[in-house]
Coordinates of C-alpha atoms in Angstrom, one line a residue:
X193 CA 16.8 14.0 -10.5
X194 CA 17.6 11.9 -13.6
X195 CA 14.2 10.6 -14.9
X196 CA 13.6 6.9 -15.3
X197 CA 11.0 5.9 -17.9
X198 CA 8.9 3.7 -15.6
X199 CA 8.9 2.8 -12.0
X200 CA 7.1 0.1 -9.9
X201 CA 4.5 1.3 -7.4
X202 CA 4.0 -2.3 -6.2
X203 CA 7.4 -3.8 -5.5
X204 CA 8.6 -6.7 -7.7
X205 CA 9.7 -8.8 -4.7
X206 CA 6.0 -8.7 -3.5
X207 CA 4.6 -9.6 -6.9
X208 CA 6.9 -12.6 -7.2
X209 CA 5.2 -14.2 -4.2
X210 CA 2.0 -14.5 -6.3
X211 CA 3.8 -16.0 -9.3
X212 CA 4.6 -19.7 -10.2
X213 CA 7.8 -18.9 -11.9
X214 CA 8.9 -15.5 -10.3
X215 CA 8.8 -13.9 -13.8
X216 CA 5.2 -13.5 -14.8
X217 CA 1.9 -13.0 -13.0
X218 CA -1.8 -13.4 -14.0
X219 CA -3.6 -10.0 -14.1
X220 CA -7.1 -8.6 -14.6
X221 CA -7.4 -5.0 -15.7
X222 CA -10.2 -3.0 -17.4
X223 CA -12.2 -6.1 -18.2
X224 CA -9.3 -8.1 -19.6
X225 CA -7.3 -11.1 -18.3
X226 CA -3.7 -11.5 -19.3
X227 CA -0.3 -12.8 -18.3
X228 CA 2.3 -10.0 -17.7
X229 CA 6.0 -9.9 -16.9
X230 CA 6.6 -8.8 -13.4
X231 CA 9.3 -6.5 -14.6
X232 CA 6.7 -4.6 -16.6
X233 CA 3.7 -4.7 -14.3
X234 CA 2.2 -2.2 -11.8
X235 CA 4.4 0.6 -13.0
X236 CA 3.9 4.3 -13.5
X237 CA 5.8 6.8 -15.6
X238 CA 8.1 9.0 -13.7
X239 CA 6.8 8.0 -10.3
X240 CA 9.4 10.0 -8.4
X241 CA 12.5 10.9 -10.4
X242 CA 10.8 14.0 -11.8
X243 CA 11.0 15.8 -8.4
X244 CA 13.7 18.4 -8.0
X245 CA 16.1 17.6 -5.1
X246 CA 15.2 20.7 -3.1
X247 CA 11.7 19.4 -2.6
X248 CA 13.0 16.0 -1.5
X249 CA 15.3 17.8 0.9
X250 CA 12.4 19.8 2.3
X251 CA 10.3 16.6 2.8
X252 CA 13.2 14.9 4.6
X253 CA 13.7 17.8 6.9
X254 CA 9.9 17.9 7.6
X255 CA 10.0 14.2 8.5
X256 CA 12.9 14.7 10.9
X257 CA 11.1 17.7 12.6
X258 CA 8.0 15.5 13.2
X259 CA 10.1 12.8 14.8
X260 CA 13.1 14.5 16.4
X261 CA 13.4 11.9 19.1
X262 CA 14.5 9.3 16.4
X263 CA 17.3 11.3 14.8
X264 CA 20.4 13.3 15.6
X265 CA 21.7 16.4 13.8
X266 CA 24.5 14.5 12.1
X267 CA 22.2 12.0 10.6
X268 CA 20.1 14.8 9.1
X269 CA 23.3 16.5 7.7
X270 CA 24.5 13.2 6.2
X271 CA 21.2 12.5 4.5
X272 CA 21.0 16.0 3.0
X273 CA 24.4 15.5 1.6
X274 CA 23.3 12.2 0.1
X275 CA 20.4 13.8 -1.6
X276 CA 22.7 16.2 -3.5
X277 CA 25.2 13.6 -4.4
X278 CA 22.8 10.7 -5.4
X279 CA 20.9 11.6 -8.6
X280 CA 18.5 8.7 -7.9
X281 CA 18.2 9.3 -4.2
X282 CA 14.5 8.5 -3.9
X283 CA 14.7 5.3 -5.9
X284 CA 17.6 4.1 -3.7
X285 CA 15.9 5.2 -0.5
X286 CA 12.7 3.4 -1.3
X287 CA 14.7 0.4 -2.6
X288 CA 16.4 0.1 0.8
X289 CA 13.0 0.0 2.5
X290 CA 11.8 -2.7 0.0
X291 CA 14.9 -4.8 0.8
X292 CA 14.2 -4.7 4.5
X293 CA 10.5 -5.5 4.1
X294 CA 11.4 -8.3 1.6
X295 CA 13.7 -9.9 4.2
X296 CA 11.0 -9.7 6.9
X297 CA 8.4 -11.3 4.6
X298 CA 10.9 -13.9 3.4
X299 CA 11.5 -15.0 7.0
X300 CA 7.8 -15.2 7.7
X301 CA 7.3 -17.4 4.6
X302 CA 10.4 -19.5 5.3
X303 CA 9.8 -20.2 9.0
X304 CA 6.0 -20.2 9.0
X305 CA 6.0 -18.4 12.3
X306 CA 4.5 -15.1 13.4
X307 CA 6.8 -14.7 16.4
X308 CA 8.7 -11.7 14.8
X309 CA 5.4 -9.8 14.4
X310 CA 5.4 -9.3 18.2
X311 CA 8.4 -7.1 17.7
X312 CA 7.0 -3.6 17.7
X313 CA 9.8 -2.2 15.5
X314 CA 9.2 -4.8 12.8
X315 CA 5.4 -4.4 13.0
X316 CA 5.8 -0.6 12.7
X317 CA 8.0 -1.0 9.7
X318 CA 5.6 -3.3 8.0
X319 CA 2.7 -1.0 8.6
X320 CA 4.6 2.0 7.3
X321 CA 5.4 0.0 4.1
X322 CA 1.7 -0.9 3.7
X323 CA 0.7 2.7 4.0
X324 CA 3.4 3.7 1.6
X325 CA 1.8 1.4 -1.0
X326 CA -1.1 3.9 -1.1
X327 CA 1.2 6.9 -1.2
X328 CA 3.0 5.3 -4.2
X329 CA -0.2 4.1 -5.9
X330 CA -1.0 5.3 -9.4
X331 CA -4.3 6.7 -8.1
X332 CA -2.6 8.9 -5.5
X333 CA 0.0 10.1 -7.9
X334 CA -2.7 10.9 -10.5
X335 CA -4.6 12.8 -7.9
X336 CA -1.6 15.1 -7.2
X337 CA -0.9 15.5 -10.9
X338 CA -4.5 16.3 -11.8
X339 CA -4.8 19.2 -9.3
X340 CA -6.1 22.1 -11.3
X341 CA -4.9 25.7 -11.3
X342 CA -8.4 26.7 -10.1
X343 CA -8.3 24.4 -7.2
X344 CA -4.9 25.6 -6.3
X345 CA -5.9 29.2 -6.3
X346 CA -9.0 28.5 -4.1
X347 CA -6.9 26.6 -1.5
X348 CA -4.2 29.4 -1.4
X349 CA -6.5 32.4 -1.6
X350 CA -6.0 33.3 2.0
X351 CA -2.2 33.1 1.9
X352 CA 0.0 36.1 1.5
X353 CA 1.3 36.2 -2.1
X354 CA 4.9 36.4 -0.9
X355 CA 4.5 33.1 1.0
X356 CA 2.8 31.2 -1.8
X357 CA 4.5 28.4 -3.7
X358 CA 4.0 28.4 -7.5
X359 CA 1.3 26.1 -8.9
X360 CA 4.0 24.0 -10.6
X361 CA 6.2 23.7 -7.5
X362 CA 3.3 22.8 -5.2
X363 CA 2.9 19.6 -7.1
X364 CA 6.6 18.8 -6.6
X365 CA 6.3 19.6 -2.9
X366 CA 3.2 17.4 -2.5
X367 CA 4.7 14.6 -4.4
X368 CA 8.0 14.6 -2.4
X369 CA 6.2 14.7 0.9
X370 CA 3.7 12.1 -0.2
X371 CA 6.5 9.6 -1.1
X372 CA 8.7 10.2 1.9
X373 CA 6.5 10.9 4.9
X374 CA 3.5 9.4 6.4
X375 CA 0.6 11.6 7.5
X376 CA 0.1 12.4 11.2
X377 CA -3.0 10.3 11.1
X378 CA -1.1 7.3 9.7
X379 CA 1.6 7.7 12.3
X380 CA -1.0 7.8 15.1
X381 CA -2.8 4.7 13.7
X382 CA 0.5 2.7 13.5
X383 CA 1.2 3.6 17.1
X384 CA -2.3 2.4 18.1
X385 CA -2.0 -0.8 16.1
X386 CA 1.4 -1.8 17.3
X387 CA 0.6 -1.2 21.0
X388 CA -3.0 -2.3 21.2
X389 CA -4.0 -4.6 18.3
X390 CA -3.4 -8.2 17.6
X391 CA -0.9 -8.8 14.8
X392 CA -0.4 -12.4 13.6
X393 CA 0.6 -14.7 10.8
X394 CA -2.1 -16.6 9.0
X395 CA -1.3 -19.8 7.1
X396 CA -3.6 -20.8 4.2
X397 CA -3.6 -24.6 3.7
X398 CA -6.7 -24.6 1.5
X399 CA -6.8 -25.0 -2.2
X400 CA -8.0 -21.4 -2.6
X401 CA -5.0 -19.1 -3.1
X402 CA -4.8 -15.5 -1.9
X403 CA -4.9 -12.8 -4.6
X404 CA -4.4 -9.1 -4.3
X405 CA -5.6 -5.8 -5.8
X406 CA -3.4 -2.8 -6.3
X407 CA -5.9 -0.5 -4.5
X408 CA -6.9 -3.0 -1.8
X409 CA -3.7 -3.9 0.1
X410 CA -4.1 -1.0 2.5
X411 CA -7.9 -1.0 3.0
X412 CA -9.1 -1.7 6.5
X413 CA -12.4 -3.5 6.9
X414 CA -14.6 -1.4 9.3
X415 CA -11.4 0.3 10.3
X416 CA -10.7 -2.7 12.6
X417 CA -9.3 -5.4 10.4
X418 CA -6.6 -5.7 7.7
X419 CA -5.6 -9.0 6.1
X420 CA -2.5 -8.3 4.1
X421 CA -1.6 -11.2 1.8
X422 CA 2.2 -11.8 1.5
X423 CA 1.9 -14.8 -0.8
X424 CA -0.7 -17.2 -2.2
X425 CA -0.6 -19.2 1.1
X426 CA 0.2 -16.6 3.8
X427 CA -1.1 -13.3 5.1
X428 CA -0.5 -10.9 8.0
X429 CA -3.7 -10.2 10.0
X430 CA -4.1 -7.0 11.9
X431 CA -7.2 -7.0 14.2
X432 CA -8.2 -4.5 16.8
X433 CA -9.5 -7.4 18.9
X434 CA -9.4 -11.2 18.2
X435 CA -12.6 -11.6 20.2
X436 CA -14.7 -9.0 18.4
X437 CA -17.8 -11.0 17.3
X438 CA -18.1 -8.8 14.2
X439 CA -14.7 -9.8 12.9
X440 CA -15.0 -11.3 9.4
X441 CA -11.7 -13.2 9.8
X442 CA -11.8 -16.0 12.4
X443 CA -8.4 -17.9 12.2
X444 CA -7.6 -20.9 14.4
X445 CA -4.6 -20.6 16.7
X446 CA -1.7 -23.1 16.1
X447 CA 1.4 -21.8 17.9
X448 CA 4.0 -19.0 18.1
X449 CA 1.5 -16.2 17.1
X450 CA 0.6 -18.3 14.0
X451 CA -2.9 -19.2 12.9
X452 CA -4.6 -21.4 10.3
X453 CA -7.1 -19.6 8.1
X454 CA -10.0 -21.3 6.4
X455 CA -10.9 -21.3 2.8
X456 CA -14.0 -19.2 3.5
X457 CA -11.8 -16.5 5.1
X458 CA -9.5 -16.5 2.1
X459 CA -12.5 -16.1 -0.1
X460 CA -13.6 -13.1 2.0
X461 CA -10.2 -11.5 1.6
X462 CA -10.1 -12.2 -2.2
X463 CA -13.6 -10.7 -2.5
X464 CA -12.5 -7.5 -0.8
X465 CA -9.3 -7.4 -2.8
X466 CA -11.3 -7.4 -6.0
X467 CA -14.0 -5.1 -4.7
X468 CA -11.6 -2.3 -3.8
X469 CA -9.6 -2.6 -7.0
X470 CA -12.3 -2.7 -9.7
X471 CA -10.7 0.3 -11.3
X472 CA -7.2 -1.0 -11.0
X473 CA -5.1 -4.2 -11.5
X474 CA -5.9 -7.5 -9.7
X475 CA -3.2 -10.1 -9.5
X476 CA -3.4 -13.9 -8.8
X477 CA -5.1 -17.1 -9.8
X478 CA -7.3 -16.5 -12.9
X479 CA -10.2 -18.7 -11.7
X480 CA -10.3 -17.1 -8.3
X481 CA -10.3 -13.6 -9.7
X482 CA -13.1 -14.6 -12.1
X483 CA -15.1 -16.2 -9.3
X484 CA -14.9 -13.1 -7.0
X485 CA -15.6 -10.7 -9.8
X486 CA -18.7 -12.7 -10.7
X487 CA -19.8 -12.6 -7.1
X488 CA -19.4 -8.8 -7.1
X489 CA -21.4 -8.5 -10.3
X490 CA -24.2 -10.6 -8.9
X491 CA -24.3 -8.5 -5.7
X492 CA -24.3 -5.2 -7.6
X493 CA -27.1 -6.5 -9.9
X494 CA -29.2 -7.5 -6.9
X495 CA -28.7 -4.1 -5.2
X496 CA -29.7 -2.3 -8.4
X497 CA -32.8 -4.4 -8.7
X498 CA -33.8 -3.8 -5.1
X499 CA -33.2 -0.1 -5.6
X500 CA -35.3 -0.2 -8.7
X501 CA -38.1 -1.9 -6.8
X502 CA -37.9 0.7 -3.9
X503 CA -38.1 3.6 -6.5
X504 CA -41.0 2.0 -8.3
X505 CA -43.1 1.6 -5.1

């Protein structure tokens, strides 16, 4: 693989939906607020081009074996040939996925209708993209890169030496599989959501814009709800049941699988986006980010004071 200097782990097309000019976005990171160029934001050094092609090939084959009903032998052969001939195979493969998702999201924004979300193939594709955001995240990549020799030795202590992969190569193998394949748990969850959950488009007509956090986009609330912002004024809502009284999001039905969402629900989403990304980058309207971070600080301060009182008495 030919190494690129920096690669986006949150797609540029997605970031642009939270920008006024499609070129810059407002960010909060590590206690600082700043305006950043989208072309230079939410990136990581050598996200995937450091991986030798043989480990990419191995991950592709593993993916096919887990879903043999979706592929034929010739498709596998063609893709393996492409890996060898394309020096930026992973970049191009992920780029194709981003283009497809970008087109789906663009249609949702353009037509303001959630009808296409009833298409199981489209819903599955969107969910796979959302889960891949975690796989590509700086936090996940750092976890793999920071595995120690000691940890590796402990985890492979029961494996025959002849079958062990070297410490250096295990990272490449994990990185390739992480970027290309979903886990079995994620595949199961996607199947459950597509077949049993409510998936709808929510329109935000309030003056409170949606924001997003790099580590929050794929976080389910109670394991039963995920509000995934696709712009400052729209989001896709995944709910195990629309009638669950414990749901924190309560949109109002309009038509064609499309709902209006209140300012208070947008604020709940923004709060969670900030809460789950305190150690990462938060993107969107400055005043809204500041407001939610202040709410989090107040809540944390109250919790600390209550804990102090309990300890004292």
